[in-house]
Amino acid sequence: MIFDVITLFPEVFRTYFKQSLIKKACKKKVLKINILDLRDFSSDKHKTVDDKPFGGGRGMVLKLEPIYKAVRSLRKQKRKTKVIFFTPRGKKFNQKMATKFAKLDRLILISGRYEGVDERVAKYIADEKISIGDYVLMGGDLPALTVIETVARLIPGVIGKSELLKQRITKKKGFIEYPQYTRPEVFEPQKGARWRVPKVLLSGDHKKIEQWREKHSRIIE
Ligand code: SAM
């Protein structure tokens, strides 16, 4: 699967992906992450990508043309592709959406900045408008990283086999993530305090363990 990120901060992505399972997956060619610097698609020598808002108001707005050119440079290939634009006014991102995206060949992610982005990007260029939550960030880079991480881990070859098995159970039964513990079985931070691992997880009884995990998972439809 290919992720293309259109951003004003390519270094953020390069640094982040230098050290993670995603880097390994890229090496194995399971994933490809293509980072596009929006300024490379500007048409003037100062590499301008923003302008004042029509109608007045504070701050600057990202221009339509550089984003249009960046997306057009990618859309030539015939693949199952979606263009995602990040905005706090978009549809709230969730696991179900991630599962749908993981079936595509390519996701083009447009990260906004400043006071926002010319609304024609949302109207004419984006296939989906996505928010990662009801709060306003300074830019769409963290939302883009969030989507990449969530979708990438659903692609075979990115994470380990035990994770994939967990995901298969999750898909069948419709629950998402349960609490995890590791050694020691009992931790004593101070005299008289004993922080224990639930007994059932030490029992070796796989059926009971699965029931416990199901009970303690967050259910999603
Ligand atoms: N006024 C803009 C609007 O209503 O879309 C928000 C501008 S915000 C300061 C700058 C950029 O950060 C947005 O264009 C968007 O790409 C990104 N952003 C901020 N909060 C977000 C959220 N909760 N989900 C997704 N993207 C977000």
XYZ file of N, CA and C and ligand atoms in Angstrom, residues 85-89 110-117 130-140 143, ligand 1:
102
model
N -8.630 14.606 3.069
C -8.279 15.949 3.518
C -8.602 16.055 5.003
N -7.647 16.567 5.791
C -7.858 16.658 7.233
C -8.432 18.006 7.632
N -9.528 17.946 8.365
C -10.162 19.156 8.888
C -10.944 18.799 10.151
N -10.949 19.709 11.143
C -11.733 19.395 12.350
C -13.234 19.328 12.058
N -13.625 19.763 10.843
C -15.054 19.693 10.483
C -15.394 18.397 9.763
N -3.831 14.905 2.648
C -3.527 16.345 2.554
C -3.583 16.967 3.943
N -2.431 17.466 4.355
C -2.324 18.054 5.689
C -2.422 19.582 5.599
N -3.390 20.149 6.304
C -3.569 21.610 6.281
C -2.697 22.297 7.324
N -2.660 23.621 7.291
C -1.912 24.452 8.273
C -2.543 25.824 8.360
N -1.957 26.660 9.148
C -2.364 28.068 9.305
C -3.836 28.174 9.720
N -4.534 29.177 9.142
C -5.943 29.352 9.533
C -6.847 28.345 8.835
N -6.281 27.584 7.914
C -7.069 26.583 7.195
C -6.645 26.509 5.744
N -7.492 25.884 4.940
C -7.170 25.576 3.548
C -8.344 26.054 2.702
N -11.704 14.263 6.888
C -11.570 13.516 8.144
C -11.033 14.369 9.280
N -11.667 14.158 10.443
C -11.203 14.785 11.676
C -10.714 13.671 12.589
N -9.684 13.956 13.405
C -9.287 12.911 14.356
C -9.885 13.167 15.742
N -10.684 14.205 15.881
C -11.324 14.444 17.175
C -11.858 15.858 17.255
N -12.688 16.078 18.275
C -13.329 17.392 18.416
C -12.432 18.383 19.149
N -11.360 18.737 18.501
C -10.440 19.754 19.006
C -9.687 20.277 17.791
N -9.064 21.453 17.941
C -8.375 22.042 16.780
C -6.866 22.011 17.012
N -6.180 21.312 16.116
C -4.714 21.243 16.153
C -4.146 22.373 15.294
N -2.826 22.515 15.321
C -2.222 23.568 14.496
C -2.067 23.127 13.048
N -2.115 21.825 12.817
C -1.940 21.346 11.449
C -2.426 19.917 11.294
N -2.414 19.458 10.048
C -2.920 18.116 9.755
C -1.849 17.042 9.786
N -2.796 14.319 12.472
C -3.868 13.491 11.914
C -3.364 12.540 10.818
N -10.387 26.750 10.481
C -9.922 25.495 9.973
C -11.102 24.577 9.660
O -12.210 24.826 10.096
O -10.860 23.561 8.960
C -8.981 24.822 10.976
C -7.594 25.275 10.838
S -6.448 24.356 11.810
C -5.722 25.589 12.792
C -5.181 24.012 10.643
C -5.239 22.641 10.010
O -5.012 21.656 11.005
C -6.529 22.254 9.361
O -6.625 22.735 8.049
C -6.483 20.732 9.398
O -5.762 20.212 8.280
C -5.677 20.456 10.652
N -6.502 20.049 11.813
C -6.675 20.749 12.957
N -7.443 20.081 13.824
C -7.764 18.909 13.234
C -8.548 17.775 13.629
N -9.147 17.705 14.803
N -8.654 16.752 12.746
C -8.051 16.802 11.545
N -7.312 17.844 11.125
C -7.153 18.883 11.947
